[in-house]
């Protein structure tokens, strides 16, 4: 059962609602551990978070996924996070974690920080969350994965050509994500509506990775056309 499925009027509201949840989390629990997404959808939320001028000094972040590529490349998710958030807030770089190998050590880092308090997710047009592509085990942990052809096509807009899109990534697993205390999923655009509804109201199946969220007891969805 999904706790809340909110359809909001526009992208501005989508961004500010989710930024508001992050802000409340940090103000109420300055030592929060957050799990953060990349992609187009969260850009407005990050802009809002920068403007809110929160105190990030005690916050620890874990990113959901990274491409297997040079971290200094402008399209790496490490570069994305620096550009869109980390360089504009007072977080300590040592507290910003990205999936790495050995992946068991990344899992140990999350466990050692006592787990994720708030996880912000997007959803892919194929129903993926992070880079857990269709067919991923619901029990999966952080691991190296091959990207789905659909994901490579969807993400080619960020690169000069589809051939430049990395073919592999390291992603947090579905089992890892599901251990977060609270999850917020944001989806922007009509092209996401059908898969979102299928994931939230259809069968819980590994063919639609996001459908596992139906089994979490604290999930909030925000969608706008
Ligand atoms: P997008 O990606 O925000 O760029 O649409 C979302 C996702 O693939 O999880």
mmCIF file of C-alpha atoms and ligand atoms in Angstrom:
data_model
loop_
_atom_site.group_PDB
_atom_site.id
_atom_site.type_symbol
_atom_site.label_atom_id
_atom_site.label_comp_id
_atom_site.label_asym_id
_atom_site.label_seq_id
_atom_site.Cartn_x
_atom_site.Cartn_y
_atom_site.Cartn_z
ATOM 1 C CA UNK A 1 0.000 0.000 0.000
ATOM 2 C CA UNK A 2 1.412 3.350 -1.057
ATOM 3 C CA UNK A 3 0.957 5.834 1.798
ATOM 4 C CA UNK A 4 0.392 8.868 -0.445
ATOM 5 C CA UNK A 5 0.146 9.428 -4.215
ATOM 6 C CA UNK A 6 0.138 13.177 -4.840
ATOM 7 C CA UNK A 7 -0.602 14.634 -8.252
ATOM 8 C CA UNK A 8 0.697 18.198 -8.205
ATOM 9 C CA UNK A 9 0.006 21.012 -10.631
ATOM 10 C CA UNK A 10 3.424 21.577 -12.157
ATOM 11 C CA UNK A 11 7.162 20.917 -11.991
ATOM 12 C CA UNK A 12 7.725 23.909 -9.731
ATOM 13 C CA UNK A 13 5.376 22.430 -7.119
ATOM 14 C CA UNK A 14 6.851 18.940 -7.547
ATOM 15 C CA UNK A 15 10.317 20.334 -6.807
ATOM 16 C CA UNK A 16 9.289 22.496 -3.874
ATOM 17 C CA UNK A 17 7.205 19.751 -2.211
ATOM 18 C CA UNK A 18 10.124 17.322 -2.235
ATOM 19 C CA UNK A 19 12.655 20.008 -1.239
ATOM 20 C CA UNK A 20 10.299 20.786 1.662
ATOM 21 C CA UNK A 21 10.414 17.167 2.838
ATOM 22 C CA UNK A 22 14.220 17.144 2.676
ATOM 23 C CA UNK A 23 14.346 20.456 4.500
ATOM 24 C CA UNK A 24 12.063 19.248 7.309
ATOM 25 C CA UNK A 25 14.134 16.077 7.643
ATOM 26 C CA UNK A 26 17.391 18.037 8.000
ATOM 27 C CA UNK A 27 15.943 20.637 10.381
ATOM 28 C CA UNK A 28 14.364 18.013 12.649
ATOM 29 C CA UNK A 29 17.325 15.608 12.435
ATOM 30 C CA UNK A 30 20.564 17.461 11.643
ATOM 31 C CA UNK A 31 22.463 14.144 11.525
ATOM 32 C CA UNK A 32 20.263 12.733 8.765
ATOM 33 C CA UNK A 33 21.460 10.187 6.242
ATOM 34 C CA UNK A 34 19.968 10.904 2.819
ATOM 35 C CA UNK A 35 19.932 8.879 -0.359
ATOM 36 C CA UNK A 36 19.974 11.115 -3.440
ATOM 37 C CA UNK A 37 19.058 10.726 -7.131
ATOM 38 C CA UNK A 38 20.381 12.242 -10.364
ATOM 39 C CA UNK A 39 18.742 12.787 -13.777
ATOM 40 C CA UNK A 40 16.462 15.568 -15.024
ATOM 41 C CA UNK A 41 13.646 15.201 -12.514
ATOM 42 C CA UNK A 42 15.468 16.276 -9.312
ATOM 43 C CA UNK A 43 17.156 19.373 -10.810
ATOM 44 C CA UNK A 44 14.426 21.752 -9.577
ATOM 45 C CA UNK A 45 14.479 20.166 -6.123
ATOM 46 C CA UNK A 46 18.241 20.733 -5.885
ATOM 47 C CA UNK A 47 17.794 24.371 -6.958
ATOM 48 C CA UNK A 48 15.210 24.829 -4.201
ATOM 49 C CA UNK A 49 17.428 23.118 -1.640
ATOM 50 C CA UNK A 50 20.314 25.465 -2.458
ATOM 51 C CA UNK A 51 18.023 28.482 -2.015
ATOM 52 C CA UNK A 52 16.796 27.218 1.370
ATOM 53 C CA UNK A 53 20.336 27.605 2.800
ATOM 54 C CA UNK A 54 19.991 24.642 5.165
ATOM 55 C CA UNK A 55 22.735 23.575 7.527
ATOM 56 C CA UNK A 56 24.233 20.442 5.943
ATOM 57 C CA UNK A 57 27.274 20.182 8.228
ATOM 58 C CA UNK A 58 26.121 16.968 9.934
ATOM 59 C CA UNK A 59 24.281 15.426 6.979
ATOM 60 C CA UNK A 60 25.606 12.287 5.290
ATOM 61 C CA UNK A 61 24.575 11.473 1.706
ATOM 62 C CA UNK A 62 24.652 8.313 -0.359
ATOM 63 C CA UNK A 63 23.964 8.548 -4.062
ATOM 64 C CA UNK A 64 21.764 5.906 -5.636
ATOM 65 C CA UNK A 65 23.999 5.064 -8.546
ATOM 66 C CA UNK A 66 26.976 5.996 -10.704
ATOM 67 C CA UNK A 67 27.940 5.243 -14.269
ATOM 68 C CA UNK A 68 31.066 3.188 -14.656
ATOM 69 C CA UNK A 69 33.096 6.023 -16.203
ATOM 70 C CA UNK A 70 35.709 8.649 -15.440
ATOM 71 C CA UNK A 71 34.375 10.534 -12.384
ATOM 72 C CA UNK A 72 35.743 13.825 -13.774
ATOM 73 C CA UNK A 73 33.622 13.543 -16.934
ATOM 74 C CA UNK A 74 30.977 16.350 -16.928
ATOM 75 C CA UNK A 75 28.185 13.746 -17.236
ATOM 76 C CA UNK A 76 29.386 11.576 -14.353
ATOM 77 C CA UNK A 77 26.970 11.583 -11.443
ATOM 78 C CA UNK A 78 29.787 12.800 -9.202
ATOM 79 C CA UNK A 79 30.099 15.905 -11.450
ATOM 80 C CA UNK A 80 26.292 16.293 -11.500
ATOM 81 C CA UNK A 81 26.073 16.330 -7.704
ATOM 82 C CA UNK A 82 28.929 18.797 -7.313
ATOM 83 C CA UNK A 83 27.445 21.141 -9.898
ATOM 84 C CA UNK A 84 23.810 20.954 -8.789
ATOM 85 C CA UNK A 85 24.142 20.667 -5.027
ATOM 86 C CA UNK A 86 27.369 19.946 -3.200
ATOM 87 C CA UNK A 87 29.354 22.974 -4.412
ATOM 88 C CA UNK A 88 26.551 25.298 -3.277
ATOM 89 C CA UNK A 89 25.884 24.019 0.270
ATOM 90 C CA UNK A 90 27.973 23.595 3.414
ATOM 91 C CA UNK A 91 28.148 19.782 3.326
ATOM 92 C CA UNK A 92 31.554 18.196 4.002
ATOM 93 C CA UNK A 93 32.813 16.330 0.896
ATOM 94 C CA UNK A 94 33.909 13.479 3.176
ATOM 95 C CA UNK A 95 30.233 12.911 4.013
ATOM 96 C CA UNK A 96 29.156 12.547 0.359
ATOM 97 C CA UNK A 97 29.265 8.908 -0.735
ATOM 98 C CA UNK A 98 28.835 7.328 -4.153
ATOM 99 C CA UNK A 99 28.567 3.611 -4.854
ATOM 100 C CA UNK A 100 32.023 2.106 -5.334
ATOM 101 C CA UNK A 101 33.728 -1.246 -5.565
ATOM 102 C CA UNK A 102 34.024 -3.443 -3.633
ATOM 103 C CA UNK A 103 30.287 -2.887 -3.388
ATOM 104 C CA UNK A 104 30.134 -4.766 -0.093
ATOM 105 C CA UNK A 105 32.264 -1.954 1.409
ATOM 106 C CA UNK A 106 29.714 0.620 0.213
ATOM 107 C CA UNK A 107 26.969 -1.448 1.847
ATOM 108 C CA UNK A 108 29.079 -1.539 5.039
ATOM 109 C CA UNK A 109 29.332 2.257 4.924
ATOM 110 C CA UNK A 110 25.540 2.593 4.835
ATOM 111 C CA UNK A 111 25.134 0.020 7.599
ATOM 112 C CA UNK A 112 27.876 1.727 9.630
ATOM 113 C CA UNK A 113 25.978 5.002 9.464
ATOM 114 C CA UNK A 114 22.905 3.197 10.881
ATOM 115 C CA UNK A 115 20.955 3.238 7.617
ATOM 116 C CA UNK A 116 19.213 5.755 5.375
ATOM 117 C CA UNK A 117 16.573 8.014 6.902
ATOM 118 C CA UNK A 118 15.178 9.484 3.699
ATOM 119 C CA UNK A 119 15.613 8.199 0.160
ATOM 120 C CA UNK A 120 14.587 10.336 -2.837
ATOM 121 C CA UNK A 121 13.950 8.388 -6.037
ATOM 122 C CA UNK A 122 13.069 8.973 -9.666
ATOM 123 C CA UNK A 123 11.587 6.325 -11.950
ATOM 124 C CA UNK A 124 12.755 5.278 -15.416
ATOM 125 C CA UNK A 125 10.358 4.786 -18.317
ATOM 126 C CA UNK A 126 11.015 1.042 -17.958
ATOM 127 C CA UNK A 127 10.118 1.120 -14.243
ATOM 128 C CA UNK A 128 13.673 1.110 -12.942
ATOM 129 C CA UNK A 129 14.629 2.777 -9.666
ATOM 130 C CA UNK A 130 18.281 3.751 -9.395
ATOM 131 C CA UNK A 131 19.831 1.479 -12.064
ATOM 132 C CA UNK A 132 17.869 -1.575 -10.982
ATOM 133 C CA UNK A 133 16.620 -2.544 -14.406
ATOM 134 C CA UNK A 134 13.651 -4.866 -15.088
ATOM 135 C CA UNK A 135 14.457 -8.362 -13.861
ATOM 136 C CA UNK A 136 16.530 -7.134 -10.892
ATOM 137 C CA UNK A 137 16.009 -9.194 -7.777
ATOM 138 C CA UNK A 138 13.936 -7.558 -5.069
ATOM 139 C CA UNK A 139 16.645 -8.759 -2.668
ATOM 140 C CA UNK A 140 19.484 -7.171 -4.680
ATOM 141 C CA UNK A 141 22.245 -5.205 -2.959
ATOM 142 C CA UNK A 142 24.718 -2.662 -4.352
ATOM 143 C CA UNK A 143 26.354 -4.154 -7.429
ATOM 144 C CA UNK A 144 27.758 -3.658 -10.916
ATOM 145 C CA UNK A 145 25.001 -3.799 -13.568
ATOM 146 C CA UNK A 146 24.592 -3.619 -17.324
ATOM 147 C CA UNK A 147 22.259 -0.821 -18.367
ATOM 148 C CA UNK A 148 19.052 -1.682 -20.185
ATOM 149 C CA UNK A 149 18.823 -0.652 -23.865
ATOM 150 C CA UNK A 150 15.845 1.594 -22.946
ATOM 151 C CA UNK A 151 17.903 3.388 -20.268
ATOM 152 C CA UNK A 152 20.810 3.900 -22.680
ATOM 153 C CA UNK A 153 18.397 5.433 -25.209
ATOM 154 C CA UNK A 154 16.662 7.590 -22.547
ATOM 155 C CA UNK A 155 19.979 8.903 -21.211
ATOM 156 C CA UNK A 156 21.555 9.529 -24.622
ATOM 157 C CA UNK A 157 20.142 13.085 -24.484
ATOM 158 C CA UNK A 158 22.931 13.947 -22.022
ATOM 159 C CA UNK A 159 25.697 12.735 -24.359
ATOM 160 C CA UNK A 160 26.896 13.606 -27.884
ATOM 161 C CA UNK A 161 25.693 10.265 -29.183
ATOM 162 C CA UNK A 162 24.071 7.089 -27.917
ATOM 163 C CA UNK A 163 27.431 5.337 -28.318
ATOM 164 C CA UNK A 164 28.931 7.625 -25.669
ATOM 165 C CA UNK A 165 26.445 6.534 -22.971
ATOM 166 C CA UNK A 166 28.201 4.251 -20.465
ATOM 167 C CA UNK A 167 26.913 0.695 -20.691
ATOM 168 C CA UNK A 168 27.518 -0.231 -17.064
ATOM 169 C CA UNK A 169 26.864 1.300 -13.684
ATOM 170 C CA UNK A 170 27.109 0.617 -9.971
ATOM 171 C CA UNK A 171 23.717 0.856 -8.340
ATOM 172 C CA UNK A 172 22.293 0.483 -4.887
ATOM 173 C CA UNK A 173 20.144 -2.640 -4.835
ATOM 174 C CA UNK A 174 16.399 -2.841 -4.382
ATOM 175 C CA UNK A 175 16.959 -4.572 -1.041
ATOM 176 C CA UNK A 176 19.260 -1.711 -0.005
ATOM 177 C CA UNK A 177 16.765 0.978 -1.047
ATOM 178 C CA UNK A 178 13.868 -0.781 0.694
ATOM 179 C CA UNK A 179 15.711 -0.569 4.030
ATOM 180 C CA UNK A 180 15.387 3.263 3.940
ATOM 181 C CA UNK A 181 13.090 4.484 6.693
ATOM 182 C CA UNK A 182 11.196 6.823 4.377
ATOM 183 C CA UNK A 183 11.046 6.976 0.559
ATOM 184 C CA UNK A 184 9.861 9.786 -1.715
ATOM 185 C CA UNK A 185 9.507 9.077 -5.440
ATOM 186 C CA UNK A 186 9.237 11.967 -7.896
ATOM 187 C CA UNK A 187 8.059 11.624 -11.489
ATOM 188 C CA UNK A 188 7.704 14.415 -14.013
ATOM 189 C CA UNK A 189 5.902 14.141 -17.337
ATOM 190 C CA UNK A 190 3.094 12.231 -19.044
ATOM 191 C CA UNK A 191 5.597 9.707 -20.417
ATOM 192 C CA UNK A 192 6.107 8.484 -16.820
ATOM 193 C CA UNK A 193 2.421 8.223 -15.848
ATOM 194 C CA UNK A 194 1.620 4.796 -17.226
ATOM 195 C CA UNK A 195 4.656 3.042 -15.744
ATOM 196 C CA UNK A 196 4.178 4.870 -12.439
ATOM 197 C CA UNK A 197 0.548 3.745 -12.145
ATOM 198 C CA UNK A 198 1.482 0.215 -13.132
ATOM 199 C CA UNK A 199 4.239 0.182 -10.504
ATOM 200 C CA UNK A 200 2.028 1.585 -7.761
ATOM 201 C CA UNK A 201 -1.250 -0.231 -8.471
ATOM 202 C CA UNK A 202 -0.317 -3.277 -10.581
ATOM 203 C CA UNK A 203 1.312 -6.581 -9.670
ATOM 204 C CA UNK A 204 4.443 -6.524 -7.557
ATOM 205 C CA UNK A 205 6.866 -8.035 -10.034
ATOM 206 C CA UNK A 206 10.608 -7.954 -10.647
ATOM 207 C CA UNK A 207 9.770 -6.990 -14.250
ATOM 208 C CA UNK A 208 8.752 -3.572 -12.836
ATOM 209 C CA UNK A 209 11.387 -2.844 -10.184
ATOM 210 C CA UNK A 210 9.532 0.179 -8.727
ATOM 211 C CA UNK A 211 6.567 -2.072 -7.873
ATOM 212 C CA UNK A 212 8.498 -3.288 -4.804
ATOM 213 C CA UNK A 213 7.707 0.108 -3.240
ATOM 214 C CA UNK A 214 4.151 -1.153 -2.660
ATOM 215 C CA UNK A 215 5.684 -3.278 0.091
ATOM 216 C CA UNK A 216 7.283 -0.358 1.949
ATOM 217 C CA UNK A 217 5.161 1.258 4.639
ATOM 218 C CA UNK A 218 6.415 4.843 4.252
ATOM 219 C CA UNK A 219 6.436 5.897 0.588
ATOM 220 C CA UNK A 220 5.205 9.207 -0.783
ATOM 221 C CA UNK A 221 4.788 9.732 -4.538
ATOM 222 C CA UNK A 222 4.758 13.112 -6.287
ATOM 223 C CA UNK A 223 3.753 13.272 -9.939
ATOM 224 C CA UNK A 224 3.120 16.137 -12.356
ATOM 225 C CA UNK A 225 2.262 16.078 -16.088
HETATM 226 P P1 LIG B 1 15.021 11.336 -15.310
HETATM 227 O O1 LIG B 1 15.493 9.880 -14.861
HETATM 228 O O2 LIG B 1 14.756 12.111 -14.067
HETATM 229 O O3 LIG B 1 16.175 11.885 -16.080
HETATM 230 O O4 LIG B 1 13.783 11.151 -16.133
HETATM 231 C C1 LIG B 1 14.810 9.211 -13.869
HETATM 232 C C2 LIG B 1 15.349 7.818 -13.715
HETATM 233 O O5 LIG B 1 15.787 7.212 -14.712
HETATM 234 O O6 LIG B 1 15.363 7.311 -12.584
#
